[in-house]
Amino acid sequence: DIQMTQSPSSLSASVGDRVTITCRASQGISNYLAWFQQKPGKAPKSLICAASSLHSGVPSRFSGSGSGTDFTLTISSLQPEDFATYYCQQYNTYPFTFGPGTKVDIK
Amino acid sequence: EVQLLESGGGLLQPGESLRLSCAASEFTFSSYVMSWVRQAPGKGLEWVSSVSGSADSSYYADSVKGRFTISRDNSKNTLYLQMNSLRAEDTAVYYCAKGNRGRGVVYFDHWGQGTLVTVSS
């Protein structure tokens, strides 16, 4: 199975900050990488697919990049509604696997 | 707007069985892979199973293989997860997720609100 890691596991940031989260796959997955946002008690929301394509309705302050094994999610200017946990997920091969998550909270 | 509504969760004892349902609407159900993803309390997301739009292919996580069965009724726009021989470690919120195409590997573009399954003696 493909293992997904994320760093950092948590971070504290202020409104307006630029935030970058890193995701790494244990083997190459081309660009079959998705990012999801989850708030406490809520279902995940789709943010990005194919490593860098924004899901419909997602604000342009979110962006993704990478290919192969190394990927990043960037929030260019953190907004109050962005405080949440973010997960990466590979869908290159079954079984699909998720990263452990990165919790973004208020500094 | 895509709608996914899970139901069927509850409190069960180890070894018991349960069937979850996910009612889908506002898209052509039979044209898309559907999946189940779970989240144990306080933990991360874990993919459980996926089934192709035509139901001719299905995939399972090792943790549930042989105990869980995914199925769909395209005439009823409903996805199912039959869960047998339940264990305490199956305790989780179970989410239904829609894929972005009809077969093969997919991106989860829409999620349901989840249904809680608790397995405890």
Coordinates of N, CA and C in Angstrom, one line a residue:
Chain A
D1 N 0.8 -1.2 0.0 CA 0.0 0.0 0.0 C 0.9 1.3 0.0
I2 N 0.3 2.3 -0.6 CA 1.1 3.6 -0.6 C 0.8 4.3 0.7
Q3 N 1.9 4.7 1.4 CA 1.8 5.4 2.6 C 1.9 6.9 2.4
M4 N 1.0 7.7 3.0 CA 1.0 9.1 2.9 C 1.4 9.8 4.2
T5 N 2.3 10.7 4.2 CA 2.7 11.5 5.3 C 2.4 13.0 5.1
Q6 N 2.2 13.7 6.2 CA 1.9 15.1 6.1 C 2.8 15.8 7.1
S7 N 3.2 17.0 6.8 CA 3.9 17.9 7.8 C 3.5 19.3 7.6
P8 N 3.4 20.1 8.7 CA 3.4 19.6 10.0 C 2.2 18.9 10.4
S9 N 2.1 18.3 11.6 CA 0.9 17.6 12.0 C -0.1 18.7 12.5
S10 N 0.4 19.8 13.0 CA -0.4 20.9 13.4 C 0.4 22.2 13.3
L11 N -0.4 23.3 13.1 CA 0.3 24.6 13.1 C -0.7 25.7 13.6
S12 N -0.1 26.7 14.1 CA -0.8 27.9 14.6 C -0.5 29.1 13.7
A13 N -1.5 29.7 13.2 CA -1.3 30.8 12.3 C -2.4 31.9 12.6
S14 N -2.1 33.1 12.1 CA -3.0 34.2 12.2 C -3.7 34.5 10.9
V15 N -4.8 35.2 11.0 CA -5.6 35.6 9.8 C -4.7 36.5 9.0
G16 N -4.6 36.1 7.7 CA -3.8 36.8 6.8 C -2.4 36.2 6.5
D17 N -2.1 35.2 7.3 CA -0.8 34.5 7.1 C -0.9 33.6 5.9
R18 N 0.3 33.3 5.3 CA 0.4 32.4 4.2 C 0.8 31.0 4.9
V19 N 0.1 30.0 4.6 CA 0.2 28.7 5.2 C 0.6 27.6 4.1
T20 N 1.5 26.8 4.4 CA 1.9 25.7 3.5 C 1.9 24.4 4.2
I21 N 1.3 23.4 3.7 CA 1.2 22.1 4.2 C 1.9 21.1 3.2
T22 N 2.7 20.2 3.6 CA 3.4 19.3 2.8 C 2.8 17.9 2.9
C23 N 2.7 17.2 1.8 CA 2.3 15.8 1.8 C 3.3 15.0 0.9
R24 N 3.6 13.8 1.4 CA 4.6 13.0 0.7 C 4.0 11.6 0.6
A25 N 4.2 11.0 -0.6 CA 3.8 9.6 -0.9 C 5.0 8.7 -0.8
S26 N 4.7 7.5 -0.4 CA 5.8 6.5 -0.3 C 6.3 6.0 -1.6
Q27 N 5.6 6.2 -2.7 CA 6.0 5.9 -4.0 C 5.3 6.9 -5.0
G28 N 5.8 6.9 -6.2 CA 5.2 7.9 -7.1 C 3.8 7.7 -7.4
I29 N 3.0 8.8 -7.4 CA 1.6 8.7 -7.7 C 1.2 9.7 -8.8
S30 N 2.2 10.1 -9.6 CA 1.9 11.0 -10.7 C 1.2 12.3 -10.0
N31 N 0.1 12.7 -10.5 CA -0.6 13.8 -9.9 C -2.0 13.4 -9.3
Y32 N -2.1 12.1 -9.0 CA -3.4 11.6 -8.4 C -3.4 11.9 -6.9
L33 N -3.5 13.1 -6.6 CA -3.4 13.6 -5.2 C -4.6 14.6 -5.0
A34 N -5.3 14.4 -3.9 CA -6.4 15.3 -3.6 C -6.2 15.8 -2.2
W35 N -6.8 17.0 -1.9 CA -6.8 17.7 -0.6 C -8.2 17.9 -0.2
F36 N -8.4 17.6 1.1 CA -9.7 17.8 1.7 C -9.6 18.7 3.0
Q37 N -10.7 19.4 3.3 CA -10.8 20.2 4.5 C -11.9 19.6 5.3
Q38 N -11.6 19.5 6.6 CA -12.6 19.0 7.6 C -12.7 19.9 8.8
K39 N -13.9 20.3 9.1 CA -14.1 21.1 10.4 C -14.7 20.1 11.4
P40 N -14.5 20.4 12.7 CA -15.0 19.5 13.7 C -16.5 19.2 13.6
G41 N -16.8 17.9 13.6 CA -18.2 17.4 13.6 C -18.8 17.5 12.2
K42 N -18.0 17.8 11.2 CA -18.5 18.0 9.8 C -17.9 17.0 8.9
A43 N -18.5 16.8 7.7 CA -18.0 15.9 6.7 C -16.8 16.6 6.0
P44 N -15.9 15.8 5.5 CA -14.8 16.5 4.7 C -15.4 17.2 3.5
K45 N -14.7 18.3 3.1 CA -15.0 19.0 1.8 C -13.9 18.9 0.9
S46 N -14.2 18.7 -0.4 CA -13.2 18.6 -1.4 C -12.6 19.9 -1.8
L47 N -11.3 20.0 -1.8 CA -10.6 21.3 -2.1 C -10.0 21.2 -3.5
I48 N -9.1 20.2 -3.7 CA -8.2 20.1 -4.8 C -8.2 18.7 -5.3
C49 N -8.2 18.5 -6.6 CA -7.9 17.2 -7.2 C -6.8 17.3 -8.2
A50 N -6.3 16.2 -8.7 CA -5.2 16.2 -9.6 C -4.0 17.1 -9.2
A51 N -3.8 17.1 -7.9 CA -2.7 17.9 -7.3 C -2.8 19.4 -7.3
S52 N -3.5 19.9 -8.3 CA -3.5 21.4 -8.4 C -4.8 22.0 -9.0
S53 N -5.8 21.1 -9.2 CA -7.1 21.7 -9.8 C -8.1 21.9 -8.7
L54 N -8.5 23.2 -8.6 CA -9.4 23.6 -7.5 C -10.8 23.0 -7.8
H55 N -11.4 22.4 -6.8 CA -12.8 21.9 -6.8 C -13.7 23.2 -7.0
S56 N -14.8 22.9 -7.7 CA -15.8 24.0 -7.9 C -16.2 24.7 -6.6
G57 N -16.1 26.1 -6.7 CA -16.5 26.9 -5.5 C -15.4 27.1 -4.5
V58 N -14.3 26.5 -4.6 CA -13.2 26.7 -3.6 C -12.5 28.0 -3.9
P59 N -12.3 28.8 -2.9 CA -11.6 30.1 -3.1 C -10.2 30.0 -3.7
S60 N -9.9 31.0 -4.5 CA -8.6 31.0 -5.2 C -7.4 31.2 -4.2
R61 N -7.6 31.5 -3.0 CA -6.5 31.6 -2.0 C -5.9 30.2 -1.8
F62 N -6.7 29.1 -2.1 CA -6.1 27.8 -2.0 C -5.4 27.4 -3.3
S63 N -4.3 26.8 -3.2 CA -3.6 26.2 -4.4 C -2.8 25.0 -4.0
G64 N -2.6 24.2 -5.0 CA -1.9 22.9 -4.8 C -0.8 22.8 -5.8
S65 N 0.2 22.1 -5.5 CA 1.3 21.8 -6.5 C 2.0 20.5 -6.1
G66 N 2.8 20.0 -7.1 CA 3.5 18.8 -6.9 C 3.2 17.7 -7.9
S67 N 4.1 16.7 -7.9 CA 3.9 15.6 -8.8 C 4.9 14.5 -8.3
G68 N 4.5 13.3 -8.6 CA 5.4 12.2 -8.1 C 5.2 11.8 -6.7
T69 N 6.0 12.3 -5.8 CA 5.9 11.9 -4.4 C 5.7 13.1 -3.5
D70 N 6.0 14.3 -3.9 CA 6.0 15.5 -3.0 C 5.0 16.5 -3.5
F71 N 4.1 16.9 -2.6 CA 3.0 17.8 -2.9 C 2.9 18.9 -1.8
T72 N 2.3 20.0 -2.2 CA 2.0 21.1 -1.2 C 0.6 21.6 -1.4
L73 N 0.0 22.0 -0.3 CA -1.2 22.8 -0.3 C -0.8 24.2 0.4
T74 N -1.2 25.2 -0.3 CA -0.9 26.6 0.1 C -2.2 27.4 0.3
I75 N -2.3 28.0 1.4 CA -3.4 29.0 1.6 C -2.7 30.4 1.6
S76 N -3.0 31.2 0.6 CA -2.2 32.4 0.4 C -2.4 33.5 1.5
S77 N -3.7 33.6 2.0 CA -4.0 34.5 3.0 C -5.1 33.9 3.9
L78 N -4.7 33.4 5.0 CA -5.6 32.6 5.9 C -6.8 33.4 6.3
Q79 N -8.0 32.8 6.2 CA -9.2 33.5 6.6 C -9.8 32.7 7.8
P80 N -10.7 33.4 8.6 CA -11.2 32.8 9.8 C -11.9 31.4 9.5
E81 N -12.5 31.3 8.4 CA -13.2 30.0 8.0 C -12.3 28.9 7.6
D82 N -11.0 29.2 7.5 CA -10.0 28.2 7.0 C -9.4 27.4 8.2
F83 N -9.7 27.8 9.4 CA -9.2 27.0 10.5 C -9.9 25.7 10.6
A84 N -9.2 24.6 10.4 CA -9.7 23.2 10.1 C -8.6 22.3 10.1
T85 N -8.9 21.0 9.8 CA -7.9 20.0 9.6 C -7.9 19.7 8.1
Y86 N -6.7 19.5 7.5 CA -6.5 19.3 6.1 C -5.9 17.9 5.9
Y87 N -6.5 17.2 5.0 CA -6.0 15.8 4.6 C -5.6 15.7 3.2
C88 N -4.5 15.1 2.9 CA -4.2 14.7 1.5 C -4.6 13.2 1.3
Q89 N -4.8 12.9 0.1 CA -5.2 11.5 -0.2 C -4.7 11.1 -1.6
Q90 N -4.1 9.9 -1.7 CA -3.7 9.5 -3.1 C -4.8 8.6 -3.6
Y91 N -5.1 8.8 -4.9 CA -6.1 8.0 -5.6 C -5.4 7.4 -6.9
N92 N -4.1 7.2 -6.8 CA -3.4 6.6 -8.0 C -3.7 5.1 -8.0
T93 N -3.8 4.5 -6.9 CA -3.9 3.0 -6.8 C -4.8 2.6 -5.6
Y94 N -5.7 1.6 -5.8 CA -6.4 1.0 -4.7 C -5.4 0.2 -3.9
P95 N -5.5 0.2 -2.6 CA -6.3 0.9 -1.7 C -6.0 2.4 -1.6
F96 N -7.0 3.2 -1.7 CA -6.7 4.7 -1.5 C -6.3 4.9 -0.1
T97 N -5.4 5.9 0.1 CA -4.9 6.1 1.4 C -4.8 7.6 1.6
F98 N -5.0 8.0 2.9 CA -5.0 9.4 3.3 C -3.8 9.7 4.2
G99 N -3.4 10.9 4.2 CA -2.4 11.4 5.1 C -3.1 11.5 6.5
P100 N -2.3 11.7 7.6 CA -2.8 11.7 8.9 C -3.5 13.0 9.3
G101 N -3.3 14.0 8.4 CA -4.0 15.3 8.7 C -3.1 16.3 9.2
T102 N -3.4 17.6 9.0 CA -2.7 18.8 9.5 C -3.8 19.7 10.1
K103 N -3.7 19.9 11.4 CA -4.7 20.8 12.0 C -4.1 22.2 12.0
V104 N -4.9 23.1 11.5 CA -4.6 24.5 11.4 C -5.5 25.3 12.4
D105 N -4.8 25.9 13.5 CA -5.6 26.6 14.4 C -5.1 28.0 14.6
I106 N -5.8 28.7 15.4 CA -5.6 30.2 15.6 C -4.5 30.4 16.5
K107 N -3.5 31.3 16.1 CA -2.4 31.7 17.0 C -2.9 32.6 18.0
Chain B
E1 N -27.8 20.4 -7.1 CA -26.6 20.1 -6.2 C -26.7 18.7 -5.8
V2 N -25.5 18.0 -5.9 CA -25.4 16.6 -5.4 C -25.8 16.5 -4.0
Q3 N -26.6 15.5 -3.7 CA -27.0 15.1 -2.4 C -26.7 13.7 -2.1
L4 N -26.1 13.5 -0.9 CA -25.8 12.1 -0.4 C -26.3 12.0 1.0
L5 N -27.1 11.1 1.3 CA -27.7 11.0 2.7 C -27.6 9.6 3.2
E6 N -26.7 9.4 4.1 CA -26.4 8.1 4.8 C -27.4 7.9 5.9
S7 N -27.7 6.6 6.1 CA -28.6 6.1 7.2 C -28.2 4.7 7.6
G8 N -28.7 4.3 8.7 CA -28.5 2.9 9.1 C -27.5 2.7 10.3
G9 N -26.9 3.8 10.7 CA -25.9 3.6 11.8 C -26.6 3.3 13.1
G10 N -25.8 2.8 14.1 CA -26.4 2.5 15.4 C -25.4 1.9 16.3
L11 N -25.9 1.4 17.5 CA -25.1 0.8 18.5 C -25.2 -0.7 18.4
L12 N -24.1 -1.4 18.2 CA -24.2 -2.9 18.1 C -23.2 -3.5 19.0
Q13 N -23.3 -4.8 19.2 CA -22.3 -5.6 19.9 C -21.4 -6.3 18.9
P14 N -20.2 -6.6 19.4 CA -19.2 -7.3 18.6 C -19.8 -8.6 18.0
G15 N -19.5 -8.8 16.7 CA -20.0 -10.0 16.0 C -21.4 -9.8 15.3
E16 N -22.0 -8.7 15.6 CA -23.3 -8.4 14.9 C -23.1 -7.8 13.5
S17 N -24.3 -7.7 12.8 CA -24.3 -7.2 11.5 C -25.1 -5.9 11.3
L18 N -24.8 -5.1 10.3 CA -25.5 -3.9 10.0 C -25.4 -3.6 8.6
R19 N -26.4 -2.9 8.0 CA -26.4 -2.5 6.7 C -26.6 -1.0 6.6
L20 N -25.6 -0.3 6.1 CA -25.7 1.2 5.8 C -26.2 1.4 4.5
S21 N -26.9 2.6 4.3 CA -27.5 3.0 3.0 C -27.0 4.4 2.8
C22 N -26.9 4.8 1.5 CA -26.6 6.1 1.1 C -27.5 6.5 -0.1
A23 N -28.5 7.3 0.2 CA -29.4 7.8 -0.9 C -28.8 8.9 -1.6
A24 N -28.7 8.8 -3.0 CA -28.1 9.8 -3.8 C -29.2 10.5 -4.7
S25 N -28.9 11.8 -4.9 CA -29.8 12.5 -5.8 C -29.1 13.7 -6.5
E26 N -29.7 14.2 -7.5 CA -29.3 15.3 -8.3 C -28.0 15.0 -9.2
F27 N -27.8 13.7 -9.5 CA -26.8 13.4 -10.5 C -27.2 12.0 -11.0
T28 N -26.6 11.6 -12.1 CA -26.9 10.3 -12.7 C -26.1 9.2 -12.0
F29 N -26.7 8.7 -11.0 CA -26.1 7.8 -10.0 C -25.3 6.7 -10.7
S30 N -25.8 6.0 -11.7 CA -25.2 4.8 -12.3 C -23.9 5.2 -13.1
S31 N -23.7 6.4 -13.3 CA -22.5 6.8 -14.1 C -21.2 7.1 -13.2
Y32 N -21.3 6.9 -11.9 CA -20.2 7.2 -11.1 C -19.8 6.1 -10.1
V33 N -18.5 6.0 -9.8 CA -18.1 5.2 -8.7 C -18.6 5.8 -7.4
M34 N -18.9 4.9 -6.5 CA -19.4 5.3 -5.2 C -18.5 4.6 -4.1
S35 N -18.3 5.3 -3.0 CA -17.3 4.7 -2.0 C -17.8 5.0 -0.6
W36 N -17.2 4.2 0.3 CA -17.4 4.5 1.7 C -16.0 4.8 2.3
V37 N -16.0 5.8 3.1 CA -14.8 6.3 3.9 C -15.3 6.4 5.3
R38 N -14.4 6.0 6.3 CA -14.8 6.0 7.7 C -13.8 6.8 8.5
Q39 N -14.2 7.3 9.6 CA -13.4 8.0 10.5 C -13.7 7.6 12.0
A40 N -12.8 7.0 12.6 CA -12.9 6.6 14.0 C -12.9 7.8 14.9
P41 N -13.5 7.8 16.0 CA -13.5 9.0 16.9 C -12.1 9.6 17.2
G42 N -12.0 10.9 16.8 CA -10.7 11.5 17.0 C -9.6 11.1 16.1
K43 N -9.9 10.3 15.1 CA -8.8 9.9 14.2 C -9.0 10.4 12.8
G44 N -8.1 10.0 11.9 CA -8.2 10.4 10.5 C -9.1 9.7 9.6
L45 N -9.1 10.0 8.4 CA -9.9 9.3 7.4 C -9.4 8.0 6.9
E46 N -10.2 7.0 6.7 CA -9.8 5.7 6.2 C -10.7 5.3 5.1
W47 N -10.2 5.1 3.9 CA -11.0 4.5 2.8 C -11.4 3.1 3.1
V48 N -12.7 2.7 2.9 CA -13.2 1.4 3.2 C -13.4 0.6 1.9
S49 N -14.2 1.1 1.0 CA -14.6 0.3 -0.2 C -15.1 1.2 -1.3
S50 N -15.0 0.8 -2.5 CA -15.5 1.5 -3.7 C -16.2 0.5 -4.6
V51 N -17.2 0.9 -5.4 CA -17.8 0.1 -6.4 C -18.0 0.9 -7.6
S52 N -17.8 0.3 -8.8 CA -18.0 1.0 -10.1 C -19.4 1.3 -10.3
G53 N -19.6 2.2 -11.3 CA -21.0 2.7 -11.6 C -21.9 1.5 -12.0
S54 N -21.4 0.6 -12.8 CA -22.1 -0.5 -13.2 C -22.1 -1.7 -12.3
A55 N -21.4 -1.5 -11.1 CA -21.3 -2.6 -10.1 C -20.6 -3.8 -10.5
D56 N -19.8 -3.7 -11.6 CA -19.0 -4.9 -12.0 C -17.7 -5.0 -11.4
S57 N -17.3 -4.0 -10.7 CA -16.0 -4.0 -10.0 C -16.1 -3.4 -8.6
S58 N -15.5 -4.0 -7.6 CA -15.5 -3.5 -6.3 C -14.1 -3.7 -5.6
Y59 N -13.8 -2.8 -4.7 CA -12.5 -2.8 -4.0 C -12.7 -2.7 -2.5
Y60 N -11.8 -3.3 -1.7 CA -12.0 -3.2 -0.3 C -10.6 -3.0 0.4
A61 N -10.7 -2.3 1.5 CA -9.5 -2.2 2.4 C -9.3 -3.5 3.0
D62 N -8.0 -3.9 3.3 CA -7.7 -5.2 3.9 C -8.4 -5.3 5.3
S63 N -8.6 -4.2 6.0 CA -9.2 -4.2 7.3 C -10.7 -4.7 7.3
V64 N -11.3 -4.7 6.1 CA -12.7 -5.0 6.1 C -13.0 -6.2 5.1
K65 N -12.0 -6.5 4.3 CA -12.2 -7.6 3.3 C -12.7 -8.9 3.9
G66 N -13.7 -9.4 3.3 CA -14.3 -10.7 3.8 C -15.4 -10.5 4.9
R67 N -15.5 -9.3 5.4 CA -16.5 -9.0 6.4 C -17.5 -8.0 5.9
F68 N -17.1 -7.0 5.0 CA -18.0 -6.0 4.5 C -18.2 -6.3 3.0
T69 N -19.4 -5.9 2.6 CA -19.8 -6.0 1.1 C -20.4 -4.7 0.7
I70 N -19.8 -4.1 -0.4 CA -20.4 -2.9 -0.9 C -21.3 -3.3 -2.1
S71 N -22.4 -2.6 -2.2 CA -23.3 -2.9 -3.4 C -24.1 -1.6 -3.7
R72 N -24.8 -1.7 -4.8 CA -25.6 -0.5 -5.2 C -26.8 -1.0 -5.9
D73 N -27.9 -0.2 -5.8 CA -29.1 -0.4 -6.6 C -29.3 0.8 -7.5
N74 N -28.9 0.8 -8.7 CA -29.0 1.9 -9.6 C -30.4 2.3 -9.9
S75 N -31.3 1.4 -9.7 CA -32.7 1.8 -10.0 C -33.3 2.6 -8.8
K76 N -32.7 2.5 -7.6 CA -33.1 3.2 -6.5 C -32.1 4.4 -6.1
N77 N -31.1 4.5 -6.9 CA -30.0 5.5 -6.6 C -29.5 5.4 -5.2
T78 N -29.2 4.2 -4.8 CA -28.8 3.9 -3.4 C -27.6 3.0 -3.4
L79 N -26.6 3.4 -2.5 CA -25.4 2.7 -2.2 C -25.6 2.0 -0.9
Y80 N -25.0 0.8 -0.7 CA -25.1 0.1 0.5 C -23.8 -0.4 1.0
L81 N -23.7 -0.7 2.3 CA -22.5 -1.3 2.9 C -23.0 -2.3 3.9
Q82 N -22.9 -3.6 3.6 CA -23.3 -4.7 4.5 C -22.1 -5.0 5.3
M83 N -22.2 -4.8 6.6 CA -21.1 -5.0 7.6 C -21.4 -6.2 8.5
N84 N -20.6 -7.2 8.4 CA -20.8 -8.4 9.2 C -19.6 -8.6 10.1
S85 N -19.8 -9.4 11.1 CA -18.7 -9.7 12.1 C -18.1 -8.4 12.6
L86 N -18.9 -7.5 13.1 CA -18.4 -6.2 13.5 C -17.5 -6.3 14.7
R87 N -16.5 -5.5 14.7 CA -15.5 -5.4 15.8 C -15.5 -4.0 16.4
A88 N -14.9 -3.9 17.6 CA -14.9 -2.6 18.2 C -14.1 -1.6 17.3
E89 N -13.1 -2.1 16.6 CA -12.3 -1.2 15.8 C -13.1 -0.7 14.5
D90 N -14.3 -1.2 14.3 CA -15.1 -0.7 13.2 C -15.9 0.5 13.6
T91 N -15.8 0.9 14.9 CA -16.5 2.1 15.4 C -16.0 3.3 14.7
A92 N -16.9 4.0 14.1 CA -16.5 5.2 13.3 C -17.8 5.9 12.7
V93 N -17.6 7.1 12.2 CA -18.5 7.7 11.3 C -18.2 7.2 9.9
Y94 N -19.3 6.7 9.2 CA -19.1 6.2 7.9 C -19.7 7.2 6.9
Y95 N -18.8 7.7 6.0 CA -19.2 8.7 5.0 C -19.4 8.0 3.6
C96 N -20.4 8.4 2.9 CA -20.6 8.0 1.5 C -19.9 9.1 0.6
A97 N -19.2 8.7 -0.4 CA -18.5 9.7 -1.2 C -18.7 9.3 -2.7
K98 N -19.0 10.3 -3.5 CA -19.2 10.2 -4.9 C -17.8 10.4 -5.7
G99 N -17.5 9.5 -6.6 CA -16.3 9.6 -7.4 C -16.6 10.5 -8.6
N100 N -15.6 10.9 -9.3 CA -15.7 11.8 -10.4 C -15.8 11.1 -11.8
R101 N -15.9 9.8 -11.8 CA -16.1 9.1 -13.0 C -16.7 7.7 -12.7
G102 N -16.9 6.9 -13.8 CA -17.7 5.7 -13.6 C -17.0 4.4 -13.2
R103 N -15.7 4.4 -13.4 CA -14.9 3.2 -13.1 C -13.4 3.6 -12.9
G104 N -12.7 2.6 -12.3 CA -11.3 2.9 -12.1 C -11.0 3.7 -10.8
V105 N -9.9 4.4 -10.8 CA -9.5 5.2 -9.7 C -10.3 6.6 -9.8
V106 N -10.7 7.1 -8.7 CA -11.5 8.3 -8.7 C -11.1 9.2 -7.6
Y107 N -11.5 10.5 -7.8 CA -11.4 11.5 -6.9 C -12.8 11.7 -6.2
F108 N -12.8 11.9 -4.9 CA -14.0 12.0 -4.2 C -14.5 13.5 -4.3
D109 N -15.5 13.8 -5.1 CA -15.8 15.2 -5.3 C -17.0 15.6 -4.4
H110 N -17.8 14.7 -3.9 CA -18.8 15.1 -3.0 C -19.0 14.0 -1.9
W111 N -19.3 14.5 -0.7 CA -19.4 13.6 0.5 C -20.8 13.8 1.2
G112 N -21.3 12.7 1.8 CA -22.4 12.8 2.6 C -22.1 13.3 4.0
Q113 N -23.1 13.4 4.9 CA -22.9 14.0 6.2 C -22.4 12.9 7.2
G114 N -22.5 11.7 6.8 CA -22.0 10.6 7.7 C -23.0 10.0 8.6
T115 N -22.8 8.7 9.0 CA -23.6 8.0 9.9 C -22.7 7.3 10.9
L116 N -23.1 7.3 12.2 CA -22.2 6.8 13.2 C -22.5 5.3 13.5
V117 N -21.5 4.5 13.5 CA -21.6 3.1 13.9 C -20.7 2.9 15.1
T118 N -21.4 2.4 16.2 CA -20.7 2.1 17.4 C -20.8 0.7 17.7
V119 N -19.6 0.0 17.9 CA -19.6 -1.4 18.2 C -19.0 -1.5 19.6
S120 N -19.8 -2.0 20.6 CA -19.4 -2.1 22.0 C -20.2 -3.1 22.7
S121 N -19.5 -3.8 23.6 CA -20.2 -4.8 24.4 C -20.7 -4.1 25.7

